[in-house]
Tab-separated table of C-alpha atoms in Angstrom:
chain	number	residue	atom	x	y	z
A	260	MET	CA	127.898	55.008	-103.040
A	261	ILE	CA	126.560	58.013	-101.154
A	262	SER	CA	126.816	57.899	-97.360
A	263	PHE	CA	123.999	59.410	-95.344
A	264	PHE	CA	124.157	61.247	-92.027
A	265	ASP	CA	120.673	61.965	-90.702
A	266	ALA	CA	120.444	65.439	-89.148
A	267	ASN	CA	116.903	65.079	-87.835
A	268	CYS	CA	115.916	62.020	-85.833
A	269	MET	CA	113.867	61.780	-82.660
A	270	TYR	CA	114.569	58.600	-80.748
A	271	GLY	CA	112.397	57.000	-78.071
A	272	ASN	CA	108.839	56.449	-76.978
A	273	ARG	CA	105.957	58.766	-77.842
A	274	SER	CA	102.548	59.063	-76.261
A	275	ALA	CA	100.919	58.462	-79.645
A	276	VAL	CA	102.570	55.918	-81.922
A	277	ARG	CA	101.359	55.878	-85.514
A	278	GLU	CA	100.338	52.492	-86.896
A	279	GLY	CA	103.402	50.545	-88.034
A	280	SER	CA	105.866	53.253	-87.020
A	281	VAL	CA	109.249	52.444	-85.445
A	282	VAL	CA	109.409	52.394	-81.652
A	283	THR	CA	111.931	49.899	-80.342
A	284	GLU	CA	115.690	50.073	-80.672
A	285	SER	CA	115.676	47.097	-83.026
A	286	GLU	CA	113.000	48.717	-85.215
A	287	TYR	CA	115.046	51.926	-85.556
A	288	GLU	CA	118.087	49.799	-86.288
A	289	GLU	CA	116.299	47.783	-88.963
A	290	LEU	CA	114.930	50.938	-90.626
A	291	PHE	CA	118.244	52.795	-90.762
A	292	THR	CA	119.994	49.671	-92.043
A	293	ARG	CA	117.355	49.212	-94.754
A	294	ALA	CA	117.584	52.875	-95.789
A	295	ARG	CA	121.411	52.658	-95.620
A	296	ILE	CA	121.747	55.587	-93.264
A	297	ASP	CA	125.000	54.914	-91.454
A	298	LYS	CA	125.073	57.902	-89.102
A	299	VAL	CA	122.220	59.465	-87.173
A	300	LEU	CA	122.184	62.629	-85.087
A	301	ALA	CA	119.442	61.900	-82.569
A	302	TYR	CA	117.716	63.614	-79.682
A	303	HIS	CA	115.484	61.777	-77.239
A	304	SER	CA	111.700	62.146	-77.120
A	305	ASP	CA	111.760	62.196	-73.310
A	306	ALA	CA	113.866	65.339	-73.392
A	307	VAL	CA	111.028	67.090	-75.199
A	308	SER	CA	108.020	65.586	-73.481
A	309	THR	CA	109.005	65.095	-69.847
A	310	ASP	CA	112.511	65.855	-68.620
A	311	LEU	CA	115.347	67.509	-70.514
A	312	ILE	CA	118.135	66.152	-68.385
A	313	ALA	CA	116.791	62.591	-68.199
A	314	GLY	CA	116.136	62.511	-71.952
A	315	ASN	CA	119.604	63.847	-72.695
A	316	LYS	CA	121.087	61.113	-70.533
A	317	LEU	CA	119.137	58.460	-72.458
A	318	VAL	CA	120.441	59.645	-75.807
A	319	CYS	CA	124.000	59.598	-74.446
A	320	ASP	CA	123.436	56.008	-73.344
A	321	LEU	CA	122.354	55.243	-76.905
A	322	GLN	CA	125.467	56.936	-78.310
A	323	GLU	CA	127.696	54.838	-76.088
A	324	LYS	CA	125.912	51.633	-77.009
A	325	ASN	CA	125.487	52.082	-80.758
A	326	SER	CA	128.076	53.805	-82.939
A	327	ARG	CA	125.439	54.742	-85.527
A	328	TYR	CA	124.173	57.484	-83.246
A	329	SER	CA	125.562	60.861	-82.250
A	330	ALA	CA	123.783	62.385	-79.293
A	331	GLN	CA	122.076	65.732	-79.593
A	332	TRP	CA	120.917	67.480	-76.456
A	333	CYS	CA	117.701	69.373	-76.034
A	334	VAL	CA	118.313	72.584	-74.114
A	335	MET	CA	116.579	75.664	-72.811
A	336	PRO	CA	117.674	78.886	-71.141
A	337	ASN	CA	118.170	78.496	-67.427
A	338	VAL	CA	115.697	81.269	-66.642
A	339	THR	CA	113.886	79.325	-63.902
A	340	GLY	CA	116.783	77.340	-62.492
A	341	GLU	CA	115.457	74.098	-63.981
A	342	PHE	CA	118.359	73.524	-66.357
A	343	PHE	CA	122.132	73.929	-66.414
A	344	SER	CA	123.714	77.345	-66.502
A	345	SER	CA	125.312	77.941	-69.884
A	346	ASP	CA	128.914	77.371	-68.810
A	347	GLU	CA	127.852	74.274	-66.882
A	348	LEU	CA	126.084	73.022	-70.024
A	349	ILE	CA	129.233	73.348	-72.131
A	350	GLY	CA	131.231	71.405	-69.549
A	351	LYS	CA	128.715	68.588	-69.509
A	352	MET	CA	128.529	68.483	-73.296
A	353	ARG	CA	132.307	68.260	-73.465
A	354	GLU	CA	132.288	65.424	-70.955
A	355	LYS	CA	129.741	63.434	-73.022
A	356	SER	CA	131.093	64.353	-76.492
A	357	VAL	CA	127.851	66.105	-77.460
A	358	LYS	CA	128.350	68.573	-80.296
A	359	SER	CA	124.943	69.991	-81.103
A	360	VAL	CA	121.801	71.142	-79.328
A	361	ARG	CA	118.131	71.529	-80.169
A	362	ILE	CA	115.507	73.843	-78.774
A	363	PHE	CA	111.715	73.637	-78.572
A	364	PRO	CA	110.737	77.195	-77.657
A	365	SER	CA	107.083	76.747	-78.571
A	366	ALA	CA	106.560	73.367	-76.858
A	367	LEU	CA	108.567	74.365	-73.773
A	368	SER	CA	107.193	77.916	-73.676
A	369	PHE	CA	110.240	80.145	-73.725
A	370	SER	CA	111.350	83.024	-75.881
A	371	VAL	CA	114.366	82.875	-78.190
A	372	MET	CA	114.938	86.616	-77.805
A	373	PRO	CA	118.205	87.787	-76.212
A	374	TYR	CA	116.557	88.733	-72.900
A	375	SER	CA	115.768	85.001	-72.477
A	376	CYS	CA	118.252	82.997	-74.565
A	377	GLY	CA	121.076	85.539	-74.777
A	378	GLU	CA	123.422	83.833	-72.337
A	379	LEU	CA	122.802	80.403	-73.852
A	380	PHE	CA	123.246	81.526	-77.452
A	381	SER	CA	126.381	83.543	-76.639
A	382	GLU	CA	127.937	80.435	-75.189
A	383	LEU	CA	126.923	78.288	-78.167
A	384	GLU	CA	128.301	80.941	-80.507
A	385	LYS	CA	131.629	81.026	-78.639
A	386	TYR	CA	132.134	77.308	-79.281
A	387	ARG	CA	130.414	77.244	-82.706
A	388	ILE	CA	127.910	74.689	-81.439
A	389	PRO	CA	125.098	74.297	-83.986
A	390	LEU	CA	121.592	75.045	-82.765
A	391	PHE	CA	118.793	72.951	-84.301
A	392	VAL	CA	115.179	74.084	-84.270
A	393	ASP	CA	112.081	72.849	-86.059
A	394	HIS	CA	110.255	75.460	-88.109
A	395	SER	CA	107.073	74.755	-86.142
A	396	GLN	CA	108.829	75.917	-82.969
A	397	VAL	CA	109.894	79.412	-83.943
A	398	THR	CA	108.522	82.305	-85.989
A	399	TYR	CA	110.517	83.443	-88.988
A	400	PRO	CA	110.933	87.029	-87.692
A	401	ASP	CA	112.242	85.678	-84.355
A	402	LEU	CA	114.574	83.315	-86.200
A	403	HIS	CA	115.881	86.235	-88.230
A	404	GLN	CA	116.664	88.197	-85.074
A	405	VAL	CA	118.567	85.254	-83.613
A	406	LEU	CA	120.553	84.701	-86.813
A	407	VAL	CA	121.555	88.358	-86.966
A	408	ALA	CA	122.333	88.684	-83.255
A	409	TYR	CA	124.564	85.565	-83.153
A	410	PRO	CA	126.232	85.425	-86.582
A	411	ASP	CA	128.829	82.825	-85.567
A	412	MET	CA	126.255	80.393	-84.185
A	413	PRO	CA	125.223	77.957	-86.947
A	414	VAL	CA	121.465	77.431	-86.902
A	415	VAL	CA	119.856	74.411	-88.578
A	416	LEU	CA	116.200	74.884	-89.414
A	417	CYS	CA	114.454	71.508	-89.528
A	418	GLY	CA	111.160	70.507	-91.102
A	419	ALA	CA	111.022	73.500	-93.429
A	420	GLY	CA	110.728	73.213	-97.180
A	421	TYR	CA	107.189	72.599	-98.342
A	422	ARG	CA	105.269	75.825	-98.806
A	423	THR	CA	108.021	77.689	-96.946
A	424	GLU	CA	110.295	78.764	-99.799
A	425	ARG	CA	109.083	82.348	-99.553
A	426	GLN	CA	110.027	82.362	-95.868
A	427	ILE	CA	113.356	80.560	-96.004
A	428	TYR	CA	114.872	81.906	-99.229
A	429	PRO	CA	115.320	85.498	-97.981
A	430	LEU	CA	116.693	84.210	-94.675
A	431	VAL	CA	119.197	81.925	-96.403
A	432	SER	CA	120.154	84.769	-98.690
A	433	LYS	CA	120.781	87.244	-95.867
A	434	CYS	CA	122.028	85.007	-93.049
A	435	PRO	CA	125.096	82.870	-93.851
A	436	ASN	CA	124.816	81.042	-90.514
A	437	LEU	CA	121.493	79.436	-91.496
A	438	TYR	CA	121.321	75.828	-92.727
A	439	ILE	CA	118.221	73.970	-93.858
A	440	GLU	CA	117.423	70.325	-93.159
A	441	THR	CA	115.745	68.451	-96.021
A	442	SER	CA	113.181	65.994	-94.615
A	443	LEU	CA	110.255	68.106	-95.775
A	444	PHE	CA	111.706	69.243	-99.079
A	445	VAL	CA	108.778	67.485	-100.705
A	446	ALA	CA	107.717	69.961	-103.398
A	447	ASN	CA	108.615	68.828	-106.896
A	448	ASN	CA	112.321	69.476	-107.561
A	449	SER	CA	112.700	71.625	-104.447
A	450	ILE	CA	116.241	70.366	-103.806
A	451	GLU	CA	117.226	71.422	-107.318
A	452	MET	CA	115.575	74.828	-106.899
A	453	PHE	CA	117.464	75.483	-103.680
A	454	VAL	CA	120.823	74.279	-105.017
A	455	ASP	CA	120.444	76.380	-108.162
A	456	ARG	CA	120.040	79.506	-106.032
A	457	PHE	CA	122.289	78.941	-103.041
A	458	GLY	CA	124.512	75.947	-103.792
A	459	ALA	CA	124.503	72.659	-101.886
A	460	GLU	CA	126.516	73.822	-98.857
A	461	ARG	CA	123.531	75.059	-96.843
A	462	LEU	CA	121.419	71.885	-97.017
A	463	LEU	CA	121.646	69.014	-94.519
A	464	PHE	CA	120.024	65.658	-95.188
A	465	GLY	CA	117.454	64.692	-92.566
A	466	THR	CA	114.708	62.125	-92.211
A	467	GLY	CA	112.316	63.402	-89.546
A	468	VAL	CA	112.047	59.797	-88.283
A	469	PRO	CA	109.775	58.589	-86.732
A	470	ASN	CA	107.183	61.078	-87.993
A	471	ASN	CA	108.473	61.221	-91.556
A	472	SER	CA	110.046	58.727	-93.901
A	473	ALA	CA	113.737	57.815	-93.966
A	474	CYS	CA	113.176	55.898	-97.199
A	475	GLY	CA	111.503	58.880	-98.825
A	476	ALA	CA	114.191	61.256	-97.581
A	477	VAL	CA	116.952	59.091	-99.056
A	478	ALA	CA	115.126	58.969	-102.398
A	479	THR	CA	114.912	62.744	-102.551
A	480	ILE	CA	118.706	63.008	-102.492
A	481	LEU	CA	119.574	59.915	-104.540
A	482	TYR	CA	117.343	61.033	-107.425
A	483	ALA	CA	117.933	64.780	-107.243
A	484	CYS	CA	119.050	66.233	-110.572
A	485	ILE	CA	122.236	67.734	-109.114
A	486	SER	CA	125.887	66.672	-109.250
A	487	GLU	CA	127.153	63.681	-107.281
A	488	GLU	CA	129.447	66.053	-105.417
A	489	ASP	CA	126.479	68.149	-104.304
A	490	LYS	CA	124.559	65.023	-103.261
A	491	GLU	CA	127.494	63.961	-101.082
A	492	LYS	CA	127.647	67.383	-99.459
A	493	ILE	CA	123.946	67.337	-98.590
A	494	ALA	CA	123.889	63.682	-97.574
A	495	GLU	CA	126.817	63.763	-95.184
A	496	LYS	CA	129.645	66.226	-95.652
A	497	ASN	CA	127.885	69.435	-94.676
A	498	LEU	CA	126.825	68.045	-91.309
A	499	ASP	CA	130.221	66.449	-90.755
A	500	GLY	CA	131.733	69.851	-91.473
A	501	LEU	CA	129.462	71.694	-89.030
A	502	LEU	CA	130.150	69.255	-86.223
A	503	GLY	CA	133.854	69.308	-87.059
A	504	GLU	CA	133.967	73.051	-86.417
A	505	VAL	CA	132.698	72.713	-82.846
A	506	ARG	CA	135.400	73.880	-80.437
A	507	ILE	CA	134.712	72.013	-77.228
B	135	MET	CA	115.038	47.016	-107.620
B	136	THR	CA	116.666	48.129	-104.372
B	137	GLU	CA	120.224	48.081	-105.743
B	138	GLN	CA	119.181	50.114	-108.779
B	139	PHE	CA	117.479	52.545	-106.428
B	140	PHE	CA	120.589	53.113	-104.353
B	141	ASN	CA	122.515	53.869	-107.541
B	142	GLY	CA	120.019	56.643	-108.229
B	143	THR	CA	119.367	55.378	-111.743
B	144	PRO	CA	115.899	55.285	-113.362
B	145	LEU	CA	113.839	52.225	-112.425
B	146	ASN	CA	113.333	51.339	-116.073
B	147	ASP	CA	112.804	47.626	-115.466
B	148	VAL	CA	109.632	48.304	-113.481
B	149	PHE	CA	106.385	49.620	-114.956
B	150	ILE	CA	105.474	52.687	-112.922
B	151	PHE	CA	102.138	54.418	-113.321
B	152	ASP	CA	101.444	57.419	-111.105
B	153	ALA	CA	97.665	57.511	-110.636
B	154	HIS	CA	97.518	60.869	-108.870
B	155	GLY	CA	99.265	63.895	-110.342
B	156	HIS	CA	98.540	67.588	-110.774
B	157	LEU	CA	99.470	69.951	-113.576
B	158	GLY	CA	100.032	73.664	-113.094
B	159	ALA	CA	100.653	76.303	-110.485
B	160	THR	CA	98.939	77.226	-107.254
B	161	ASN	CA	99.752	80.291	-105.200
B	162	PHE	CA	100.357	78.426	-101.965
B	163	LYS	CA	103.791	77.365	-103.157
B	164	THR	CA	106.351	78.428	-105.708
B	165	GLY	CA	105.294	77.905	-109.278
B	166	GLU	CA	108.454	76.270	-110.538
B	167	ASN	CA	108.582	72.734	-111.938
B	168	VAL	CA	104.813	72.311	-111.936
B	169	GLU	CA	104.309	72.364	-115.714
B	170	THR	CA	104.894	69.514	-118.150
B	171	GLN	CA	108.688	69.880	-118.331
B	172	GLY	CA	109.153	69.945	-114.564
B	173	ILE	CA	106.982	66.866	-114.191
B	174	LEU	CA	108.765	65.021	-117.010
B	175	LYS	CA	112.143	65.864	-115.485
B	176	THR	CA	111.244	64.070	-112.260
B	177	MET	CA	109.547	61.189	-114.070
B	178	ASN	CA	112.626	60.629	-116.232
B	179	ALA	CA	114.986	60.743	-113.271
B	180	LEU	CA	112.964	58.087	-111.451
B	181	GLY	CA	111.850	56.005	-114.413
B	182	VAL	CA	108.144	56.740	-113.958
B	183	ASP	CA	106.498	55.621	-117.193
B	184	LYS	CA	103.158	57.404	-117.032
B	185	ILE	CA	101.184	59.787	-114.872
B	186	ALA	CA	97.497	60.672	-114.675
B	187	LEU	CA	97.054	64.406	-114.109
B	188	SER	CA	94.302	66.715	-113.049
B	189	SER	CA	94.580	70.448	-113.252
B	190	ALA	CA	95.529	72.761	-110.388
B	191	SER	CA	93.762	75.623	-112.168
B	192	ALA	CA	90.607	73.568	-112.462
B	193	LEU	CA	90.837	72.740	-108.787
B	194	TYR	CA	91.410	76.245	-107.467
B	195	GLY	CA	90.403	78.560	-110.290
B	196	ASP	CA	89.160	78.478	-113.845
B	197	ILE	CA	87.853	74.992	-114.383
B	198	GLY	CA	87.555	75.240	-118.157
B	199	ARG	CA	91.043	76.630	-118.604
B	200	GLY	CA	92.480	74.031	-116.254
B	201	ASN	CA	90.855	71.058	-117.937
B	202	LYS	CA	92.008	72.379	-121.292
B	203	GLU	CA	95.596	72.516	-119.996
B	204	VAL	CA	95.415	68.838	-119.060
B	205	LEU	CA	93.886	67.896	-122.394
B	206	ASP	CA	96.666	69.802	-124.190
B	207	ALA	CA	99.353	68.099	-122.084
B	208	VAL	CA	97.873	64.681	-122.783
B	209	ALA	CA	97.715	65.417	-126.500
B	210	ALA	CA	101.330	66.667	-126.497
B	211	TYR	CA	102.742	63.684	-124.569
B	212	PRO	CA	100.348	60.775	-125.136
B	213	ASP	CA	102.996	58.219	-124.205
B	214	ARG	CA	103.521	59.766	-120.767
B	215	PHE	CA	100.455	61.749	-119.695
B	216	TYR	CA	96.892	60.723	-118.936
B	217	GLY	CA	94.181	62.976	-117.600
B	218	TYR	CA	91.281	63.352	-115.214
B	219	VAL	CA	88.582	65.915	-115.901
B	220	MET	CA	87.963	68.022	-112.822
B	221	VAL	CA	84.359	68.956	-112.087
B	222	ASN	CA	83.019	71.742	-109.890
B	223	PRO	CA	79.304	71.763	-109.097
B	224	TYR	CA	79.184	75.555	-108.716
B	225	TYR	CA	79.789	76.180	-112.398
B	226	PRO	CA	77.779	75.123	-115.450
B	227	GLN	CA	78.691	71.535	-116.094
B	228	GLU	CA	76.544	70.324	-118.920
B	229	ASP	CA	79.337	70.058	-121.430
B	230	MET	CA	82.366	69.856	-119.124
B	231	LEU	CA	82.757	66.108	-119.388
B	232	SER	CA	81.892	65.713	-123.053
B	233	ARG	CA	84.195	68.660	-123.953
B	234	PHE	CA	87.230	67.225	-122.276
B	235	MET	CA	86.744	63.463	-122.484
B	236	THR	CA	87.812	63.732	-126.091
B	237	HIS	CA	91.192	62.049	-125.992
B	238	GLU	CA	91.691	58.366	-125.329
B	239	ASN	CA	94.153	59.215	-122.549
B	240	MET	CA	91.508	61.129	-120.598
B	241	LEU	CA	90.890	58.328	-118.124
B	242	GLY	CA	88.333	59.573	-115.666
B	243	ILE	CA	87.074	62.253	-113.320
B	244	LYS	CA	88.614	64.018	-110.318
B	245	ILE	CA	86.429	65.125	-107.410
B	246	HIS	CA	87.787	67.374	-104.657
B	247	ALA	CA	84.679	68.041	-102.595
B	248	ALA	CA	86.627	69.402	-99.614
B	249	CYS	CA	87.907	72.176	-101.850
B	250	HIS	CA	84.347	72.895	-102.967
B	251	LYS	CA	83.137	72.739	-99.339
B	252	ILE	CA	80.435	70.282	-100.230
B	253	ALA	CA	79.695	66.602	-99.515
B	254	ILE	CA	81.214	63.954	-101.788
B	255	ASP	CA	77.805	62.336	-102.168
B	256	ASP	CA	75.994	65.632	-102.763
B	257	GLU	CA	73.424	65.487	-105.540
B	258	SER	CA	75.210	68.262	-107.401
B	259	TYR	CA	77.957	65.786	-108.320
B	260	SER	CA	75.478	63.217	-109.637
B	261	PHE	CA	75.941	64.289	-113.271
B	262	ALA	CA	79.607	63.306	-112.977
B	263	TYR	CA	78.959	60.008	-111.211
B	264	GLU	CA	76.250	59.097	-113.737
B	265	PHE	CA	78.645	59.873	-116.597
B	266	ALA	CA	81.379	57.720	-115.047
B	267	ASP	CA	78.942	54.951	-114.191
B	268	LYS	CA	77.626	54.785	-117.735
B	269	LYS	CA	81.150	54.445	-119.133
B	270	GLY	CA	82.734	52.457	-116.298
B	271	LEU	CA	85.292	55.196	-115.615
B	272	PRO	CA	87.538	55.707	-112.605
B	273	VAL	CA	86.742	58.627	-110.297
B	274	LEU	CA	89.628	59.850	-108.144
B	275	ILE	CA	88.201	61.376	-104.953
B	276	HIS	CA	90.096	63.423	-102.382
B	277	THR	CA	89.317	61.685	-99.067
B	278	TRP	CA	91.146	62.806	-95.955
B	279	SER	CA	88.777	61.746	-93.171
B	280	SER	CA	86.654	58.785	-92.185
B	281	ALA	CA	83.531	60.822	-92.946
B	282	GLU	CA	84.746	61.487	-96.478
B	283	VAL	CA	85.547	57.812	-97.016
B	284	ASN	CA	82.049	56.888	-95.896
B	285	MET	CA	80.523	59.370	-98.328
B	286	ALA	CA	82.598	57.894	-101.139
B	287	VAL	CA	81.363	54.422	-100.168
B	288	LYS	CA	77.777	55.630	-100.586
B	289	VAL	CA	78.637	56.755	-104.104
B	290	ALA	CA	80.298	53.413	-104.870
B	291	LYS	CA	77.243	51.508	-103.681
B	292	ARG	CA	74.867	53.664	-105.705
B	293	TYR	CA	76.908	53.679	-108.925
B	294	LYS	CA	78.279	50.170	-109.135
B	295	ASN	CA	79.827	50.460	-112.573
B	296	LEU	CA	82.196	53.323	-111.813
B	297	LYS	CA	85.504	52.743	-110.038
B	298	ILE	CA	86.387	54.937	-107.137
B	299	ILE	CA	90.004	55.651	-106.175
B	300	LEU	CA	90.227	56.940	-102.619
B	301	ALA	CA	93.084	59.436	-102.403
B	302	HIS	CA	95.222	59.967	-99.303
B	303	CYS	CA	93.032	58.305	-96.661
B	304	LEU	CA	95.115	55.133	-96.235
B	305	PHE	CA	97.792	57.330	-94.668
B	306	THR	CA	96.052	60.215	-92.919
B	307	ASP	CA	94.609	59.427	-89.469
B	308	TYR	CA	93.677	56.174	-87.784
B	309	SER	CA	89.914	56.403	-88.241
B	310	ALA	CA	90.268	57.264	-91.924
B	311	LYS	CA	92.585	54.282	-92.413
B	312	ILE	CA	90.165	51.926	-90.745
B	313	SER	CA	87.241	53.219	-92.801
B	314	ALA	CA	89.268	52.970	-95.985
B	315	ILE	CA	90.375	49.413	-95.245
B	316	GLU	CA	86.774	48.380	-94.637
B	317	ALA	CA	85.685	50.149	-97.817
B	318	LEU	CA	88.328	48.326	-99.852
B	319	LYS	CA	87.396	44.963	-98.385
B	320	GLU	CA	83.677	45.354	-98.901
B	321	ASN	CA	83.424	47.098	-102.276
B	322	ASP	CA	84.792	45.631	-105.486
B	323	ASN	CA	84.691	49.029	-107.176
B	324	ILE	CA	86.817	50.867	-104.597
B	325	TYR	CA	90.603	51.299	-104.819
B	326	ALA	CA	92.986	53.575	-102.928
B	327	ASP	CA	96.211	55.400	-103.709
B	328	THR	CA	99.440	55.879	-101.750
B	329	THR	CA	99.429	59.650	-101.918
B	330	LEU	CA	100.741	61.359	-98.800
B	331	SER	CA	104.317	62.503	-99.152
B	332	THR	CA	104.831	63.420	-95.535
B	333	THR	CA	103.912	60.089	-94.001
B	334	TYR	CA	106.270	57.771	-92.154
B	335	ASP	CA	108.024	54.443	-92.693
B	336	GLY	CA	105.942	51.417	-91.802
B	337	ALA	CA	102.609	52.973	-92.746
B	338	LEU	CA	102.397	51.152	-96.080
B	339	GLU	CA	103.347	47.783	-94.600
B	340	TRP	CA	100.673	48.214	-91.902
B	341	VAL	CA	98.019	48.752	-94.573
B	342	VAL	CA	99.229	45.911	-96.811
B	343	ASP	CA	99.160	43.532	-93.843
B	344	ARG	CA	95.427	44.231	-93.596
B	345	ILE	CA	94.257	44.389	-97.205
B	346	GLY	CA	97.039	43.107	-99.433
B	347	THR	CA	98.344	45.006	-102.442
B	348	GLU	CA	95.781	44.334	-105.174
B	349	LYS	CA	93.730	47.488	-104.684
B	350	ILE	CA	96.515	49.953	-103.891
B	351	LEU	CA	97.781	52.287	-106.608
B	352	TYR	CA	100.936	54.352	-106.578
B	353	GLY	CA	100.106	58.056	-106.486
B	354	SER	CA	102.459	60.946	-105.797
B	355	ASP	CA	100.515	64.233	-105.853
B	356	MET	CA	103.263	65.516	-108.166
B	357	ALA	CA	103.714	68.382	-108.956
B	358	PHE	CA	102.227	69.674	-105.713
B	359	PHE	CA	104.701	67.242	-104.180
B	360	ASP	CA	107.836	65.442	-105.302
B	361	SER	CA	107.237	61.874	-106.376
B	362	ARG	CA	110.666	60.801	-105.155
B	363	GLN	CA	109.385	60.679	-101.566
B	364	GLU	CA	106.540	58.305	-102.463
B	365	ILE	CA	108.723	56.085	-104.619
B	366	GLY	CA	111.255	55.804	-101.811
B	367	ARG	CA	108.613	54.775	-99.313
B	368	ILE	CA	107.472	51.983	-101.636
B	369	VAL	CA	110.761	50.745	-103.117
B	370	LEU	CA	112.570	50.671	-99.768
B	371	SER	CA	109.603	49.275	-97.838
B	372	LYS	CA	109.614	45.770	-96.379
B	373	LEU	CA	107.256	44.539	-99.122
B	374	THR	CA	108.397	41.928	-101.637
B	375	ASP	CA	109.403	43.047	-105.132
B	376	SER	CA	106.247	41.450	-106.480
B	377	GLN	CA	104.086	43.470	-104.075
B	378	LYS	CA	105.981	46.652	-104.921
B	379	GLU	CA	105.514	46.085	-108.652
B	380	LYS	CA	101.771	45.694	-108.221
B	381	ILE	CA	101.494	48.963	-106.324
B	382	LEU	CA	103.896	50.857	-108.572
B	383	GLY	CA	102.106	50.044	-111.809
B	384	LEU	CA	100.591	46.633	-112.414
B	385	ASN	CA	97.417	47.380	-110.458
B	386	ALA	CA	96.937	50.611	-112.405
B	387	LYS	CA	97.490	48.788	-115.679
B	388	GLU	CA	94.713	46.392	-114.766
B	389	LEU	CA	92.365	49.143	-113.604
B	390	PHE	CA	92.886	51.680	-116.370
B	391	PHE	CA	93.615	49.638	-119.485
């Protein structure tokens, strides 16, 4: 039986809740149990919409309370003094056993270029902390510059896949520190196409819950026409491996 | 059904009819796995018995060539493929339907008025609706918004013998859902499909709570999309197996055959 580790979950309240979508802790719990997703890497919606530090605290509370979840922090460069300095951030992550971070440069209006994120990314690179970013939050040329400038910082691009093959294939080909999350690999046989070209090591299973479907995401892997070994890598092992390499 | 699903083996014990598929390439995405073999590969992996296709070429380009591709696919794989004839009011239409409704597996007509930048109930489509009405055929209509649903309802009320399948709108935005639910409740000749691969868990259950399962048809948008996403949303939903079986194929069997 394949075990799943979700690399792309947003937990918490939203200002607009789609009809029938999960909101409460018990609803998330029921959904992940039904979809047989045992491990979930989650960030908190409040960290994106209102307060980074408060949202990050909430997801740590969740991690402590429910072993299904691993906390992921949302971060930004401390260019205005609103957030932690980079060395302070690493210390706090160590203290809370947080092993990955996510950025929202478009929503939070900052640049990912070295003049803005250089200190942050250098610190993440030093500890091999994976950086997650949704493809809607960053341009592909900017992403390329980041990947090249910080080659030892693993970057996980989330929400890419449909209609983005022509953008992501050359990046995956040229940048070995780039990984792709699968929640929107919804073009026919797109998992197979990717694995044929690049192998299974660069794909991480993700659901995009609550905006996308955990049940659909699981189906995409379970029924992919690839080896069982490759399914296991995508479903769980690749993300386990990335988090296992973190040196804090 | 659920245990079989988690083993990743084809759902061969369930009749699965995909009421909304597309054959052929479009330039907005890579052109791999969009022809008959790519579609059959996914169908076989999942255990999808049959799919009704319309042509991507007919939608975005040469309508005659595209409809011919569907007719050829249907003739080559009559046990697996069914077809919709795509119509486009900007091009001569007189013989489009009679030319391509020549195989028993050509089930109905596909209308994508948004692509043509024209109203669903525009008079220029009337030749197609009259044809379908005369023969009692299904017409699959792309409906994303409440306004589009309402236009489709006008067609359903005017041509009572045709059967309209509303595509997408049960899962797009709130106002479209509400309009679609009302349309399904009030019109015997309106159905809707499940097509929207990027929607979320709980959306299907919310709709079924309001209108039941009898008028909902499984549709995937394959090969624009991957039907595994849609199947997962249905098979792993909170619905009963009996409700899932109706959506996956039994409702289509009743409508089409």
